[in-house]
Amino acid sequence: MKLNSILYRYILKEMLSPFSINVIVFTFLFLMTELIKITNWIVNYNLSIFSVLALILFSMPWFLMFIIPMSVMLAVVLTFLRLSGDNEIVALKSCGLSVSGLLPPVLIFSLAGCLITLFMTLYGVPKSKAMLEDMALEMAASNVDIGLKERTFNDAFKNVMMYVNKIDLNQKKLIDLFIEDKRQPNIVSTVVAPEGRMFSEPGKFIFHLVLANGTIHQTNLKDHSANSIRFDTYKLSLDLKKEMEKAEEREKGREEMSIAELKQFVNQSTEKDKDYYKAQIVMHRRFSIPVACLALGLLAFPLGIQSKSGKRSSGLILCLFFFLFYYVLLTAGYTMGKKGIYPPAIGMWLPNLTMASIGMYFLFQTTKERTLKIERILQHILKFFSRLRFFRHIQ
């Protein structure tokens, strides 16, 4: 028993290092996808470094929810690839230790990953999503031009529709504007201007749009009259305070809800629409993704043991393939479940069941000292993808 406890601590320690590296690397890769957006905020909208770091921090739980299961799987397979390559597995077997005797530290490590991911899905993601929404409101209040997009109708202000053909970030200009103003009763004002600038009053949520060399077309719906006015300079004041107050009272998004709130929403839903199915998907996903750490860890264990030193890359490639396969099943389950094609519970739990079944089969073969023929499996997978590419080329 003492030998086992020493061995278990040794294996757990060996898995901890690649796990930490995987988490850091994948987190960095996820953040790289947001790098252009973050740079744009800093350079063009003068957001403080503190605000950007806060945005990154609140985005982390969502990333980690997917990163941790993958890191657990890779850590297990990399650890046992090294042990197999250094013939440590052979040495342990010669001491009378069976393959199943090496499984407990893998299950302990996977369970630890499961608990961390569970904390992220139950508490980290809902809290961070709510904080991100609050930060978005604050950013909108101080930098309303962040929400403006070129060649898109913007309705952030009540009864005012704005269209901007081009935004010159260097000179802070709005070029070729079209504005429809319905704030006055029975009067529709249409403003067309070649350029304009937007200024804000700090802390008051009031924005002034200064337009130049444009035209105002006014239509009185009650009197059935119309008139047109040309101007050199025209200032349009927009009040965001009321809209901010309404936004603060908004209904929580599904990702922001707790499990109790999701259950209540599902039970109170009168019809099975997209929101109903999405609430069910989110509720099941918060438990299925943490459990994926156990299923993927179980699958990675025999892949690492059976990959020989000369072909260690085969086990690693298969590991990445199975994680990709898991993610494809999860995405398909999300898409099908959201449309109500089949129950969301099936879509969220089927990937775990599939990975666990494959892992159990591989483990059974390994404990019976039967070869998994990893290279042959890999060849069949590569042949499948080559055929798929061939058929796409024909079409």
PDB file of C-alpha atoms in Angstrom, residues 82-293:
ATOM      1  CA  ARG A  82       6.493   9.515 -21.291  1.00  0.00           C
ATOM      2  CA  LEU A  83       6.170   6.622 -18.831  1.00  0.00           C
ATOM      3  CA  SER A  84       5.734   4.186 -21.712  1.00  0.00           C
ATOM      4  CA  GLY A  85       8.576   5.717 -23.689  1.00  0.00           C
ATOM      5  CA  ASP A  86      10.954   5.424 -20.709  1.00  0.00           C
ATOM      6  CA  ASN A  87       9.828   1.802 -20.110  1.00  0.00           C
ATOM      7  CA  GLU A  88       8.562   2.716 -16.636  1.00  0.00           C
ATOM      8  CA  ILE A  89       5.254   0.975 -17.365  1.00  0.00           C
ATOM      9  CA  VAL A  90       7.168  -2.229 -18.191  1.00  0.00           C
ATOM     10  CA  ALA A  91       9.153  -1.899 -14.961  1.00  0.00           C
ATOM     11  CA  LEU A  92       5.991  -1.453 -12.902  1.00  0.00           C
ATOM     12  CA  LYS A  93       4.389  -4.493 -14.554  1.00  0.00           C
ATOM     13  CA  SER A  94       7.476  -6.562 -13.735  1.00  0.00           C
ATOM     14  CA  CYS A  95       6.977  -5.592 -10.069  1.00  0.00           C
ATOM     15  CA  GLY A  96       3.528  -7.182 -10.192  1.00  0.00           C
ATOM     16  CA  LEU A  97       1.477  -3.993 -10.700  1.00  0.00           C
ATOM     17  CA  SER A  98      -1.357  -4.379 -13.194  1.00  0.00           C
ATOM     18  CA  VAL A  99      -2.563  -1.716 -15.643  1.00  0.00           C
ATOM     19  CA  SER A 100      -5.731  -1.244 -13.587  1.00  0.00           C
ATOM     20  CA  GLY A 101      -3.486  -0.442 -10.620  1.00  0.00           C
ATOM     21  CA  LEU A 102      -2.334   2.711 -12.438  1.00  0.00           C
ATOM     22  CA  LEU A 103      -5.906   3.914 -12.955  1.00  0.00           C
ATOM     23  CA  PRO A 104      -6.652   5.454  -9.470  1.00  0.00           C
ATOM     24  CA  PRO A 105      -4.344   8.502  -9.864  1.00  0.00           C
ATOM     25  CA  VAL A 106      -5.869   9.144 -13.303  1.00  0.00           C
ATOM     26  CA  LEU A 107      -9.375   9.076 -11.821  1.00  0.00           C
ATOM     27  CA  ILE A 108      -8.309  11.319  -8.923  1.00  0.00           C
ATOM     28  CA  PHE A 109      -6.715  13.810 -11.330  1.00  0.00           C
ATOM     29  CA  SER A 110      -9.748  13.739 -13.641  1.00  0.00           C
ATOM     30  CA  LEU A 111     -12.076  14.176 -10.677  1.00  0.00           C
ATOM     31  CA  ALA A 112     -10.093  17.241  -9.561  1.00  0.00           C
ATOM     32  CA  GLY A 113     -10.463  18.669 -13.083  1.00  0.00           C
ATOM     33  CA  CYS A 114     -14.174  17.833 -12.953  1.00  0.00           C
ATOM     34  CA  LEU A 115     -14.646  19.749  -9.686  1.00  0.00           C
ATOM     35  CA  ILE A 116     -12.737  22.813 -10.948  1.00  0.00           C
ATOM     36  CA  THR A 117     -14.792  22.830 -14.167  1.00  0.00           C
ATOM     37  CA  LEU A 118     -17.988  22.359 -12.157  1.00  0.00           C
ATOM     38  CA  PHE A 119     -17.118  25.439 -10.104  1.00  0.00           C
ATOM     39  CA  MET A 120     -16.589  27.368 -13.355  1.00  0.00           C
ATOM     40  CA  THR A 121     -19.887  26.279 -14.893  1.00  0.00           C
ATOM     41  CA  LEU A 122     -22.028  26.741 -11.764  1.00  0.00           C
ATOM     42  CA  TYR A 123     -20.520  29.956 -10.382  1.00  0.00           C
ATOM     43  CA  GLY A 124     -17.756  31.356 -12.588  1.00  0.00           C
ATOM     44  CA  VAL A 125     -19.602  31.559 -15.913  1.00  0.00           C
ATOM     45  CA  PRO A 126     -22.931  33.015 -14.618  1.00  0.00           C
ATOM     46  CA  LYS A 127     -21.171  35.636 -12.466  1.00  0.00           C
ATOM     47  CA  SER A 128     -18.672  36.600 -15.161  1.00  0.00           C
ATOM     48  CA  LYS A 129     -21.398  36.864 -17.833  1.00  0.00           C
ATOM     49  CA  ALA A 130     -23.387  39.209 -15.571  1.00  0.00           C
ATOM     50  CA  MET A 131     -20.272  41.305 -14.889  1.00  0.00           C
ATOM     51  CA  LEU A 132     -19.498  41.498 -18.602  1.00  0.00           C
ATOM     52  CA  GLU A 133     -23.017  42.781 -19.315  1.00  0.00           C
ATOM     53  CA  ASP A 134     -22.651  45.432 -16.584  1.00  0.00           C
ATOM     54  CA  MET A 135     -19.285  46.491 -17.998  1.00  0.00           C
ATOM     55  CA  ALA A 136     -20.781  46.687 -21.483  1.00  0.00           C
ATOM     56  CA  LEU A 137     -23.427  49.098 -20.165  1.00  0.00           C
ATOM     57  CA  GLU A 138     -20.800  51.259 -18.477  1.00  0.00           C
ATOM     58  CA  MET A 139     -18.680  51.286 -21.627  1.00  0.00           C
ATOM     59  CA  ALA A 140     -21.730  52.231 -23.691  1.00  0.00           C
ATOM     60  CA  ALA A 141     -22.422  55.105 -21.303  1.00  0.00           C
ATOM     61  CA  SER A 142     -18.916  56.553 -21.603  1.00  0.00           C
ATOM     62  CA  ASN A 143     -18.069  55.455 -25.178  1.00  0.00           C
ATOM     63  CA  VAL A 144     -21.309  55.229 -27.127  1.00  0.00           C
ATOM     64  CA  ASP A 145     -19.385  55.217 -30.421  1.00  0.00           C
ATOM     65  CA  ILE A 146     -18.091  51.711 -29.542  1.00  0.00           C
ATOM     66  CA  GLY A 147     -21.562  50.415 -30.379  1.00  0.00           C
ATOM     67  CA  LEU A 148     -21.726  52.231 -33.720  1.00  0.00           C
ATOM     68  CA  LYS A 149     -21.006  50.117 -36.776  1.00  0.00           C
ATOM     69  CA  GLU A 150     -20.478  51.124 -40.358  1.00  0.00           C
ATOM     70  CA  ARG A 151     -23.367  50.544 -42.777  1.00  0.00           C
ATOM     71  CA  THR A 152     -25.614  49.294 -39.966  1.00  0.00           C
ATOM     72  CA  PHE A 153     -28.838  50.790 -38.596  1.00  0.00           C
ATOM     73  CA  ASN A 154     -28.277  51.689 -34.928  1.00  0.00           C
ATOM     74  CA  ASP A 155     -31.259  51.984 -32.582  1.00  0.00           C
ATOM     75  CA  ALA A 156     -29.502  52.441 -29.228  1.00  0.00           C
ATOM     76  CA  PHE A 157     -31.496  55.639 -28.596  1.00  0.00           C
ATOM     77  CA  LYS A 158     -35.271  55.449 -28.295  1.00  0.00           C
ATOM     78  CA  ASN A 159     -37.191  56.782 -31.313  1.00  0.00           C
ATOM     79  CA  VAL A 160     -33.927  57.633 -33.091  1.00  0.00           C
ATOM     80  CA  MET A 161     -32.549  55.493 -35.895  1.00  0.00           C
ATOM     81  CA  MET A 162     -29.006  56.241 -37.053  1.00  0.00           C
ATOM     82  CA  TYR A 163     -27.100  54.986 -40.073  1.00  0.00           C
ATOM     83  CA  VAL A 164     -23.400  55.767 -40.590  1.00  0.00           C
ATOM     84  CA  ASN A 165     -21.731  54.871 -43.865  1.00  0.00           C
ATOM     85  CA  LYS A 166     -18.156  55.215 -42.566  1.00  0.00           C
ATOM     86  CA  ILE A 167     -16.438  55.870 -39.232  1.00  0.00           C
ATOM     87  CA  ASP A 168     -13.090  57.705 -39.347  1.00  0.00           C
ATOM     88  CA  LEU A 169     -11.456  56.608 -36.075  1.00  0.00           C
ATOM     89  CA  ASN A 170      -8.351  58.742 -36.573  1.00  0.00           C
ATOM     90  CA  GLN A 171     -10.242  62.034 -36.844  1.00  0.00           C
ATOM     91  CA  LYS A 172     -13.228  60.852 -34.758  1.00  0.00           C
ATOM     92  CA  LYS A 173     -15.605  61.625 -37.624  1.00  0.00           C
ATOM     93  CA  LEU A 174     -18.856  60.018 -38.717  1.00  0.00           C
ATOM     94  CA  ILE A 175     -19.178  60.203 -42.508  1.00  0.00           C
ATOM     95  CA  ASP A 176     -22.432  60.142 -44.531  1.00  0.00           C
ATOM     96  CA  LEU A 177     -25.086  60.028 -41.816  1.00  0.00           C
ATOM     97  CA  PHE A 178     -28.781  59.269 -42.107  1.00  0.00           C
ATOM     98  CA  ILE A 179     -30.907  59.891 -38.980  1.00  0.00           C
ATOM     99  CA  GLU A 180     -34.613  59.332 -38.472  1.00  0.00           C
ATOM    100  CA  ASP A 181     -35.912  61.207 -35.388  1.00  0.00           C
ATOM    101  CA  LYS A 182     -39.436  60.384 -34.103  1.00  0.00           C
ATOM    102  CA  ARG A 183     -39.134  61.900 -30.628  1.00  0.00           C
ATOM    103  CA  GLN A 184     -41.609  64.724 -31.343  1.00  0.00           C
ATOM    104  CA  PRO A 185     -45.297  63.689 -31.442  1.00  0.00           C
ATOM    105  CA  ASN A 186     -46.683  63.380 -34.994  1.00  0.00           C
ATOM    106  CA  ILE A 187     -43.427  64.718 -36.498  1.00  0.00           C
ATOM    107  CA  VAL A 188     -40.819  62.636 -38.288  1.00  0.00           C
ATOM    108  CA  SER A 189     -37.503  64.396 -38.876  1.00  0.00           C
ATOM    109  CA  THR A 190     -35.073  62.912 -41.367  1.00  0.00           C
ATOM    110  CA  VAL A 191     -31.555  64.337 -41.167  1.00  0.00           C
ATOM    111  CA  VAL A 192     -28.979  63.745 -43.879  1.00  0.00           C
ATOM    112  CA  ALA A 193     -25.422  65.043 -43.455  1.00  0.00           C
ATOM    113  CA  PRO A 194     -22.064  64.283 -45.086  1.00  0.00           C
ATOM    114  CA  GLU A 195     -20.220  64.325 -41.757  1.00  0.00           C
ATOM    115  CA  GLY A 196     -20.613  64.725 -38.018  1.00  0.00           C
ATOM    116  CA  ARG A 197     -18.921  64.348 -34.635  1.00  0.00           C
ATOM    117  CA  MET A 198     -20.210  62.909 -31.369  1.00  0.00           C
ATOM    118  CA  PHE A 199     -19.401  64.360 -27.935  1.00  0.00           C
ATOM    119  CA  SER A 200     -20.523  63.268 -24.479  1.00  0.00           C
ATOM    120  CA  GLU A 201     -21.176  64.972 -21.150  1.00  0.00           C
ATOM    121  CA  PRO A 202     -19.218  62.960 -18.545  1.00  0.00           C
ATOM    122  CA  GLY A 203     -21.419  61.262 -15.971  1.00  0.00           C
ATOM    123  CA  LYS A 204     -24.711  62.511 -17.479  1.00  0.00           C
ATOM    124  CA  PHE A 205     -25.239  59.889 -20.216  1.00  0.00           C
ATOM    125  CA  ILE A 206     -26.048  62.719 -22.632  1.00  0.00           C
ATOM    126  CA  PHE A 207     -24.480  62.762 -26.099  1.00  0.00           C
ATOM    127  CA  HIS A 208     -24.372  65.574 -28.630  1.00  0.00           C
ATOM    128  CA  LEU A 209     -24.126  64.837 -32.315  1.00  0.00           C
ATOM    129  CA  VAL A 210     -22.830  67.873 -34.222  1.00  0.00           C
ATOM    130  CA  LEU A 211     -23.618  67.661 -37.954  1.00  0.00           C
ATOM    131  CA  ALA A 212     -22.312  69.842 -40.769  1.00  0.00           C
ATOM    132  CA  ASN A 213     -23.675  70.934 -44.193  1.00  0.00           C
ATOM    133  CA  GLY A 214     -26.761  68.770 -44.161  1.00  0.00           C
ATOM    134  CA  THR A 215     -30.522  68.808 -44.695  1.00  0.00           C
ATOM    135  CA  ILE A 216     -33.503  68.249 -42.386  1.00  0.00           C
ATOM    136  CA  HIS A 217     -36.720  66.914 -43.901  1.00  0.00           C
ATOM    137  CA  GLN A 218     -39.693  67.223 -41.529  1.00  0.00           C
ATOM    138  CA  THR A 219     -43.051  65.539 -42.060  1.00  0.00           C
ATOM    139  CA  ASN A 220     -46.085  66.411 -39.915  1.00  0.00           C
ATOM    140  CA  LEU A 221     -48.293  63.333 -39.880  1.00  0.00           C
ATOM    141  CA  LYS A 222     -51.202  65.208 -38.297  1.00  0.00           C
ATOM    142  CA  ASP A 223     -51.326  68.200 -40.683  1.00  0.00           C
ATOM    143  CA  HIS A 224     -50.065  66.209 -43.687  1.00  0.00           C
ATOM    144  CA  SER A 225     -47.418  68.840 -44.328  1.00  0.00           C
ATOM    145  CA  ALA A 226     -43.704  68.701 -45.045  1.00  0.00           C
ATOM    146  CA  ASN A 227     -40.788  71.114 -45.160  1.00  0.00           C
ATOM    147  CA  SER A 228     -37.069  70.994 -45.786  1.00  0.00           C
ATOM    148  CA  ILE A 229     -34.268  72.935 -44.076  1.00  0.00           C
ATOM    149  CA  ARG A 230     -30.615  73.187 -45.034  1.00  0.00           C
ATOM    150  CA  PHE A 231     -28.061  73.856 -42.312  1.00  0.00           C
ATOM    151  CA  ASP A 232     -24.377  74.599 -41.907  1.00  0.00           C
ATOM    152  CA  THR A 233     -24.229  73.257 -38.340  1.00  0.00           C
ATOM    153  CA  TYR A 234     -26.863  71.280 -36.466  1.00  0.00           C
ATOM    154  CA  LYS A 235     -26.624  69.815 -32.964  1.00  0.00           C
ATOM    155  CA  LEU A 236     -28.708  66.784 -32.059  1.00  0.00           C
ATOM    156  CA  SER A 237     -28.822  65.867 -28.337  1.00  0.00           C
ATOM    157  CA  LEU A 238     -29.356  62.223 -27.399  1.00  0.00           C
ATOM    158  CA  ASP A 239     -30.178  61.083 -23.869  1.00  0.00           C
ATOM    159  CA  LEU A 240     -29.007  57.569 -22.992  1.00  0.00           C
ATOM    160  CA  LYS A 241     -29.936  57.742 -19.296  1.00  0.00           C
ATOM    161  CA  LYS A 242     -33.455  56.351 -19.676  1.00  0.00           C
ATOM    162  CA  GLU A 243     -32.211  53.611 -21.966  1.00  0.00           C
ATOM    163  CA  MET A 244     -29.524  52.730 -19.427  1.00  0.00           C
ATOM    164  CA  GLU A 245     -32.125  52.483 -16.657  1.00  0.00           C
ATOM    165  CA  LYS A 246     -34.214  50.131 -18.779  1.00  0.00           C
ATOM    166  CA  ALA A 247     -31.162  48.073 -19.672  1.00  0.00           C
ATOM    167  CA  GLU A 248     -30.256  47.679 -16.006  1.00  0.00           C
ATOM    168  CA  GLU A 249     -33.727  46.183 -15.424  1.00  0.00           C
ATOM    169  CA  ARG A 250     -33.302  43.749 -18.312  1.00  0.00           C
ATOM    170  CA  GLU A 251     -34.088  40.062 -18.039  1.00  0.00           C
ATOM    171  CA  LYS A 252     -31.095  37.853 -17.342  1.00  0.00           C
ATOM    172  CA  GLY A 253     -29.618  35.915 -20.223  1.00  0.00           C
ATOM    173  CA  ARG A 254     -29.629  32.118 -20.029  1.00  0.00           C
ATOM    174  CA  GLU A 255     -25.869  31.966 -19.380  1.00  0.00           C
ATOM    175  CA  GLU A 256     -26.268  34.405 -16.457  1.00  0.00           C
ATOM    176  CA  MET A 257     -28.959  32.359 -14.705  1.00  0.00           C
ATOM    177  CA  SER A 258     -28.275  30.026 -11.817  1.00  0.00           C
ATOM    178  CA  ILE A 259     -29.474  26.407 -11.903  1.00  0.00           C
ATOM    179  CA  ALA A 260     -32.494  27.309  -9.754  1.00  0.00           C
ATOM    180  CA  GLU A 261     -33.403  30.184 -12.099  1.00  0.00           C
ATOM    181  CA  LEU A 262     -33.026  27.956 -15.160  1.00  0.00           C
ATOM    182  CA  LYS A 263     -35.288  25.307 -13.615  1.00  0.00           C
ATOM    183  CA  GLN A 264     -37.856  27.962 -12.764  1.00  0.00           C
ATOM    184  CA  PHE A 265     -37.723  29.366 -16.296  1.00  0.00           C
ATOM    185  CA  VAL A 266     -38.203  25.892 -17.827  1.00  0.00           C
ATOM    186  CA  ASN A 267     -41.095  25.036 -15.491  1.00  0.00           C
ATOM    187  CA  GLN A 268     -42.846  28.369 -16.151  1.00  0.00           C
ATOM    188  CA  SER A 269     -42.426  28.291 -19.935  1.00  0.00           C
ATOM    189  CA  THR A 270     -45.793  28.027 -21.647  1.00  0.00           C
ATOM    190  CA  GLU A 271     -44.406  27.035 -25.049  1.00  0.00           C
ATOM    191  CA  LYS A 272     -41.374  25.112 -26.207  1.00  0.00           C
ATOM    192  CA  ASP A 273     -39.521  27.804 -28.151  1.00  0.00           C
ATOM    193  CA  LYS A 274     -35.798  28.476 -28.630  1.00  0.00           C
ATOM    194  CA  ASP A 275     -35.468  30.077 -25.188  1.00  0.00           C
ATOM    195  CA  TYR A 276     -37.028  27.016 -23.563  1.00  0.00           C
ATOM    196  CA  TYR A 277     -34.630  24.617 -25.279  1.00  0.00           C
ATOM    197  CA  LYS A 278     -31.627  26.888 -24.711  1.00  0.00           C
ATOM    198  CA  ALA A 279     -32.366  27.029 -20.975  1.00  0.00           C
ATOM    199  CA  GLN A 280     -32.421  23.222 -20.875  1.00  0.00           C
ATOM    200  CA  ILE A 281     -29.189  23.019 -22.857  1.00  0.00           C
ATOM    201  CA  VAL A 282     -27.395  25.442 -20.521  1.00  0.00           C
ATOM    202  CA  MET A 283     -28.682  23.569 -17.465  1.00  0.00           C
ATOM    203  CA  HIS A 284     -27.450  20.162 -18.689  1.00  0.00           C
ATOM    204  CA  ARG A 285     -24.201  21.551 -20.114  1.00  0.00           C
ATOM    205  CA  ARG A 286     -23.162  22.900 -16.711  1.00  0.00           C
ATOM    206  CA  PHE A 287     -22.923  19.326 -15.478  1.00  0.00           C
ATOM    207  CA  SER A 288     -22.032  17.437 -18.670  1.00  0.00           C
ATOM    208  CA  ILE A 289     -18.862  19.416 -19.483  1.00  0.00           C
ATOM    209  CA  PRO A 290     -17.321  18.860 -15.998  1.00  0.00           C
ATOM    210  CA  VAL A 291     -18.102  15.125 -16.271  1.00  0.00           C
ATOM    211  CA  ALA A 292     -16.283  15.175 -19.617  1.00  0.00           C
ATOM    212  CA  CYS A 293     -13.024  15.449 -17.619  1.00  0.00           C
TER     213      CYS A 293
END
